[in-house]
Amino acid sequence: MRLVPDLAVPHRPFQRAAGRRHGALFSAVALTAAWLAIPVLLGQYEVFIAAQVMIYAVATLGLDIVYGRAGQLSLAHASFFGLGAYTAALSGPLGIPLWVQPELVVLLAIAGGIIVAVPTLRLSGLRLALVTLLFGELFDWAIDHSLALTGGSQGMTVAPMTIGPFNSQGTVDAYLLASIIALGATLLTRQLARSQLGRRMLAVRDSELASASLGVPIVHTKITAFILSAVFAGAAGWVYAYVVGFVSPTTFNLFASVYFLVAVILGGAGRITGAWLGSAYIVLVPEVFNLVGYPNLFPVLGGGVLIAIALFLPGGLVEGAALIRAQLGLHRR
Amino acid sequence: MTALLKLDRVSVRFGGLAAVTDVTMAFSPGSLTGLIGPNGAGKTTLLNAISGFTAITSGHIAMNEIDLSPLSAAERARLGVVRGFQTVRLLERETVFDNVLVGCERLPQPGLLGQLLALPPERRCRARDLAATETTLRDLGLLPIAHRRVDELPFASRRLTEIARLLVVRPTVLLLDEPAAGLDTRDRRALVESIRTYHEAGGLTTIIIEHDIELVRRLCPYSVALDMGRIIASGSPNEVLSEPAVQQAYFGVRSGA
Amino acid sequence: MPAAALADAAQVTLSGLATGGLYAVLMLGVILVFQVSKNINFAYGQTGMVGVFLSYFLYAVAGIPVVAALLAGLALALLVASLTDRLIIRNIPAREGFDLVVTLGELLLLTSLAQLAFGTNAQSYLKLLTNWTTVRGGVFINANDILCLLLGIAVTLGGHIVLTRTSLGTSLRASAADAAIAKSAGINVLGLRTAVWTVSGLLAWVAASLFAARLSVNAFYMTPIVINVFIAGMIGGLDRYWPPMIAAFTIALYQSWAIYLFGEAAGTPAVFILVILLLSLVPKRYLEERHEARA
Ligand SMILES: Nc1ncnc2c1ncn2[C@@H]1O[C@H](COP(=O)(O)OP(=O)(O)OP(=O)(O)O)[C@@H](O)[C@H]1O
Ligand SMILES: [Mg+2]
């Protein structure tokens, strides 16, 4: 006698893996085809936007790690993005060689991640959110008060990264650069989801009591999540500055952090596809509003979307799609 | 036989409320003890004290002569003292399989880079964890629902998932808080069988809080009754239940309620 | 100490305490809301801001009498506050940890709507006594400063009396401790909750109006103010009364001294340093928050 619901059809979980592998192969082929088609079929502007979607996807995956998986609300995510961007922007004037910069970005991101994460040793929830918010304000302040170096709120232009014939502000070059980090970040996140570290994060998010009862090192897990998210955002920001060629504080303020939250929640917290969908939203929709001449509508929509998703579709688009599939009976049980 | 787990004059107070007072007990390796008592007797508090979820006010708790007091709940879990909760706590949006897999936390795991880059040690550990999870799911009959999300499952399956998560790495001390609450007769019997089977394989010391006296009678060779934070009787379940103090505390309260 | 320095010191202290008075007004709303719904409203400042902007638009642009314009602004603030609870907070799924996030969405929504409706330029609002000044011993005493300070003290004492001495306060504390028990004791928990949220709208509107008189304002002006109030609440603890109220005054005083001593630029980092220092020095017991219900 078993403690499980009676199932009409015996279900063999370990055979599903094969079916899954076919699905994965199919998606891989489809994605590669789309990836090749974009620079071939679309114009310069569209390819440039596609590169931005990929860059934002990296940063969104970072927020998804700390908020979507580990459940720690960070309101400083755009600041970490900015940390990377300003490292690239200031490298020219400060004469920092290219090969040092990635290491520098990672080190800065780790340091920033630790500064924000250390309060997690003692805080959670609301207080933690406020400390991250304050950290974001401090970043804004630092940019505004280093006028000579950063141009303050006016922003500054960033010289392209050039290696031989490669120029980060060339369309195809930018697309390639963005593709590389996007692929790296996606694979890392996928591996994270498969690893014990990823499951620890889910445990910490869902119940700290249960985590402790399993032996999960809670503080260690939270700090790791913060550091990973900061590194993702920093790397994305670094590439962003080189690709876009201009940085200004509005890209990295509290509202920008809220947009990243919108991206994570809209797509579906804790889901890689969700982070990609969310990043497509925060890059493409403002462009659409710009094209039709109402750029101011994007923040209104962003606020509305955040509230609507929280109220009506807490699992985000990914779960919404799953629900619809289940409704249509396409979903085999 | 020397005791594995020893409680020596353990007391827990919440402000003015004495939830547990001067409890002294010893559990030998492989023992299976039922902890009974009316509502508010202090059973859960005692379990919290052993598992590190509540600080004790005075006394000593030791396992294998190691003082547990300075250790956090997570550290005690890594020593093999694991517990279930009176209310089931799971990773709600994940599958049964992943919920059990997360219990492999207590096995050695590779470091950050090893896990993120899927280096060979990570692959070995993953294979080991997957195998352990599959075995546990099979033992508890959960395989058919292994890939269902836990938030869409009936309570009995969720309870069993929680227990599987505790058993996937063999604990030294297993603490269960009313595991049968909310289960129907058939599921209770299955649960008893599962716990018994695991127990007979050896090496597991179990303390189980249970209101279902019949279940305690069937499962536990030894039982302890608590009332108002104190031990009022101990011995075989039948001996304990025939104690006047237990009749008074337990059934008195029950029939009066 | 030379008289001029003394006068400066008195000036800085007075204006710091005046700001602190308004922080205290806002803080009372934060504490009350936290008591009944165990969360904070990131859009709290914007609730007052939209009211202020509406009245500005009505009297300055549409030419409606000032009193009517003020009342319309107040009504809007009350409406926004109570709807925040009725339509949003009460309906979000508890488990998902969205309670912090949704009001960020509302912050974004209200700010950008205000920008759409009223433009992005800074405006100056009603004077509300800011133009009445006398000089006493070299100190400029502004009637608005005095008003803010007195209002802050009055609201702090009034809040204390209502919470501890009236049956309303008892009901409030009962439903804060355990809504289910309060309900079974015959307290109209939901009605009380709506009332509290509406009162928070009133407090936000009062503070937003007085701040608008002191500064030249755009749609963002309440955000840094409310952040400081939240920080004071975080330091004091929102489940207490006096510590966060005193923290509200203290943080304003601290910041105005930091600005006086180290220049305008020192405001933000001074608060950051204070918070980091306090968080690392204060005993952990003091920082304990509501936890998951015990096993
Ligand atoms: N964290 C706590 N703070 C204050 N009092 C507590 C706490 N935990 C338990 N208590 C009190 O301690 C006493 C013992 O509670 P405990 O939960 O241990 O009882 P129990 O025997 O498990 O009861 P039940 O059968 O209802 O689960 C009760 O009076 C309870 O209210
Ligand atoms: Mg109990």
GROMACS .gro file of C-alpha atoms in nm, chain A residues 5-184:
model
  180
    5PRO     CA    1  -0.264   0.909  -0.528
    6ASP     CA    2  -0.370   0.621  -0.748
    7LEU     CA    3  -0.266   0.688  -1.102
    8ALA     CA    4  -0.440   0.529  -1.393
    9VAL     CA    5  -0.130   0.526  -1.608
   10PRO     CA    6   0.193   0.412  -1.449
   11HIS     CA    7   0.431   0.697  -1.484
   12ARG     CA    8   0.798   0.641  -1.547
   13PRO     CA    9   0.982   0.954  -1.448
   14PHE     CA   10   1.323   0.841  -1.559
   15GLN     CA   11   1.212   0.776  -1.911
   16ARG     CA   12   1.093   1.129  -1.946
   17ALA     CA   13   1.455   1.234  -1.969
   18ALA     CA   14   1.475   1.099  -2.323
   19GLY     CA   15   1.172   1.297  -2.437
   20ARG     CA   16   1.317   1.600  -2.273
   21ARG     CA   17   1.643   1.556  -2.455
   22HIS     CA   18   1.462   1.563  -2.789
   23GLY     CA   19   1.280   1.879  -2.685
   24ALA     CA   20   1.608   2.037  -2.578
   25LEU     CA   21   1.772   1.946  -2.908
   26PHE     CA   22   1.483   2.097  -3.098
   27SER     CA   23   1.497   2.422  -2.898
   28ALA     CA   24   1.873   2.441  -2.941
   29VAL     CA   25   1.841   2.414  -3.318
   30ALA     CA   26   1.557   2.667  -3.328
   31LEU     CA   27   1.746   2.913  -3.110
   32THR     CA   28   2.064   2.881  -3.315
   33ALA     CA   29   1.865   2.942  -3.632
   34ALA     CA   30   1.705   3.252  -3.482
   35TRP     CA   31   2.043   3.371  -3.358
   36LEU     CA   32   2.187   3.343  -3.709
   37ALA     CA   33   1.880   3.491  -3.873
   38ILE     CA   34   1.878   3.815  -3.671
   39PRO     CA   35   2.200   3.970  -3.810
   40VAL     CA   36   2.134   3.828  -4.156
   41LEU     CA   37   1.772   3.931  -4.199
   42LEU     CA   38   1.730   4.240  -3.981
   43GLY     CA   39   1.863   4.592  -4.015
   44GLN     CA   40   2.145   4.749  -3.815
   45TYR     CA   41   1.911   4.911  -3.564
   46GLU     CA   42   1.722   4.589  -3.491
   47VAL     CA   43   2.045   4.394  -3.449
   48PHE     CA   44   2.170   4.657  -3.207
   49ILE     CA   45   1.846   4.625  -3.007
   50ALA     CA   46   1.882   4.247  -3.008
   51ALA     CA   47   2.231   4.289  -2.862
   52GLN     CA   48   2.084   4.502  -2.586
   53VAL     CA   49   1.822   4.238  -2.511
   54MET     CA   50   2.100   3.987  -2.464
   55ILE     CA   51   2.299   4.221  -2.241
   56TYR     CA   52   1.995   4.295  -2.026
   57ALA     CA   53   1.921   3.923  -2.011
   58VAL     CA   54   2.256   3.872  -1.837
   59ALA     CA   55   2.174   4.134  -1.574
   60THR     CA   56   1.820   4.002  -1.535
   61LEU     CA   57   1.952   3.649  -1.484
   62GLY     CA   58   2.167   3.798  -1.208
   63LEU     CA   59   1.867   3.950  -1.030
   64ASP     CA   60   1.683   3.627  -1.087
   65ILE     CA   61   1.951   3.446  -0.889
   66VAL     CA   62   1.933   3.669  -0.584
   67TYR     CA   63   1.561   3.754  -0.591
   68GLY     CA   64   1.397   3.483  -0.799
   69ARG     CA   65   1.591   3.194  -0.651
   70ALA     CA   66   1.731   3.303  -0.315
   71GLY     CA   67   1.435   3.530  -0.242
   72GLN     CA   68   1.641   3.830  -0.131
   73LEU     CA   69   1.496   4.156  -0.261
   74SER     CA   70   1.777   4.370  -0.398
   75LEU     CA   71   1.700   4.728  -0.495
   76ALA     CA   72   2.059   4.795  -0.593
   77HIS     CA   73   2.074   4.575  -0.900
   78ALA     CA   74   2.094   4.861  -1.147
   79SER     CA   75   2.382   5.000  -0.941
   80PHE     CA   76   2.581   4.682  -0.997
   81PHE     CA   77   2.499   4.713  -1.365
   82GLY     CA   78   2.629   5.070  -1.340
   83LEU     CA   79   2.940   4.957  -1.157
   84GLY     CA   80   3.038   4.752  -1.459
   85ALA     CA   81   2.934   5.022  -1.705
   86TYR     CA   82   3.132   5.296  -1.535
   87THR     CA   83   3.434   5.068  -1.508
   88ALA     CA   84   3.430   5.046  -1.888
   89ALA     CA   85   3.356   5.417  -1.926
   90LEU     CA   86   3.631   5.531  -1.691
   91SER     CA   87   3.889   5.285  -1.818
   92GLY     CA   88   3.965   5.516  -2.110
   93PRO     CA   89   4.032   5.834  -1.909
   94LEU     CA   90   4.205   5.638  -1.630
   95GLY     CA   91   4.413   5.434  -1.875
   96ILE     CA   92   4.314   5.090  -1.748
   97PRO     CA   93   4.421   4.829  -2.005
   98LEU     CA   94   4.152   4.612  -2.158
   99TRP     CA   95   4.281   4.283  -2.026
  100VAL     CA   96   4.264   4.407  -1.665
  101GLN     CA   97   3.905   4.527  -1.693
  102PRO     CA   98   3.710   4.199  -1.672
  103GLU     CA   99   3.901   4.102  -1.359
  104LEU     CA  100   3.845   4.448  -1.218
  105VAL     CA  101   3.472   4.432  -1.289
  106VAL     CA  102   3.447   4.094  -1.120
  107LEU     CA  103   3.645   4.213  -0.818
  108LEU     CA  104   3.441   4.531  -0.785
  109ALA     CA  105   3.119   4.335  -0.820
  110ILE     CA  106   3.229   4.086  -0.555
  111ALA     CA  107   3.326   4.370  -0.322
  112GLY     CA  108   2.995   4.550  -0.384
  113GLY     CA  109   2.803   4.226  -0.348
  114ILE     CA  110   2.966   4.161  -0.013
  115ILE     CA  111   2.897   4.513   0.112
  116VAL     CA  112   2.531   4.473   0.028
  117ALA     CA  113   2.517   4.114   0.147
  118VAL     CA  114   2.683   4.156   0.483
  119PRO     CA  115   2.369   4.305   0.638
  120THR     CA  116   2.201   3.976   0.545
  121LEU     CA  117   2.402   3.827   0.829
  122ARG     CA  118   2.167   4.015   1.054
  123LEU     CA  119   1.874   4.132   0.846
  124SER     CA  120   1.606   3.995   0.627
  125GLY     CA  121   1.303   4.109   0.436
  126LEU     CA  122   1.220   4.473   0.471
  127ARG     CA  123   1.541   4.587   0.636
  128LEU     CA  124   1.754   4.414   0.379
  129ALA     CA  125   1.556   4.575   0.098
  130LEU     CA  126   1.615   4.916   0.253
  131VAL     CA  127   1.988   4.862   0.288
  132THR     CA  128   2.012   4.767  -0.079
  133LEU     CA  129   1.806   5.071  -0.171
  134LEU     CA  130   2.041   5.291   0.027
  135PHE     CA  131   2.337   5.135  -0.148
  136GLY     CA  132   2.178   5.225  -0.481
  137GLU     CA  133   2.127   5.583  -0.366
  138LEU     CA  134   2.492   5.599  -0.266
  139PHE     CA  135   2.595   5.485  -0.613
  140ASP     CA  136   2.380   5.755  -0.773
  141TRP     CA  137   2.528   6.007  -0.536
  142ALA     CA  138   2.884   5.900  -0.622
  143ILE     CA  139   2.820   5.950  -0.993
  144ASP     CA  140   2.653   6.286  -0.939
  145HIS     CA  141   2.939   6.408  -0.724
  146SER     CA  142   3.227   6.310  -0.949
  147LEU     CA  143   3.135   6.555  -1.220
  148ALA     CA  144   3.485   6.603  -1.359
  149LEU     CA  145   3.535   6.233  -1.414
  150THR     CA  146   3.190   6.101  -1.502
  151GLY     CA  147   3.008   6.406  -1.631
  152GLY     CA  148   2.760   6.367  -1.344
  153SER     CA  149   2.399   6.353  -1.453
  154GLN     CA  150   2.496   6.457  -1.809
  155GLY     CA  151   2.660   6.119  -1.860
  156MET     CA  152   2.971   6.044  -2.062
  157THR     CA  153   3.058   5.882  -2.392
  158VAL     CA  154   3.253   5.558  -2.395
  159ALA     CA  155   3.519   5.485  -2.654
  160PRO     CA  156   3.460   5.150  -2.825
  161MET     CA  157   3.658   4.842  -2.731
  162THR     CA  158   3.883   4.755  -3.025
  163ILE     CA  159   4.083   4.437  -3.070
  164GLY     CA  160   4.230   4.418  -3.421
  165PRO     CA  161   3.934   4.444  -3.658
  166PHE     CA  162   3.684   4.399  -3.375
  167ASN     CA  163   3.500   4.716  -3.272
  168SER     CA  164   3.242   4.680  -2.993
  169GLN     CA  165   3.024   4.951  -3.145
  170GLY     CA  166   3.006   4.785  -3.484
  171THR     CA  167   2.670   4.616  -3.526
  172VAL     CA  168   2.775   4.257  -3.581
  173ASP     CA  169   3.064   4.290  -3.336
  174ALA     CA  170   2.830   4.416  -3.066
  175TYR     CA  171   2.591   4.132  -3.143
  176LEU     CA  172   2.872   3.878  -3.108
  177LEU     CA  173   3.006   4.026  -2.785
  178ALA     CA  174   2.659   4.032  -2.632
  179SER     CA  175   2.592   3.676  -2.752
  180ILE     CA  176   2.905   3.549  -2.582
  181ILE     CA  177   2.823   3.680  -2.236
  182ALA     CA  178   2.455   3.596  -2.274
  183LEU     CA  179   2.539   3.237  -2.361
  184GLY     CA  180   2.788   3.218  -2.074
   0.00000   0.00000   0.00000
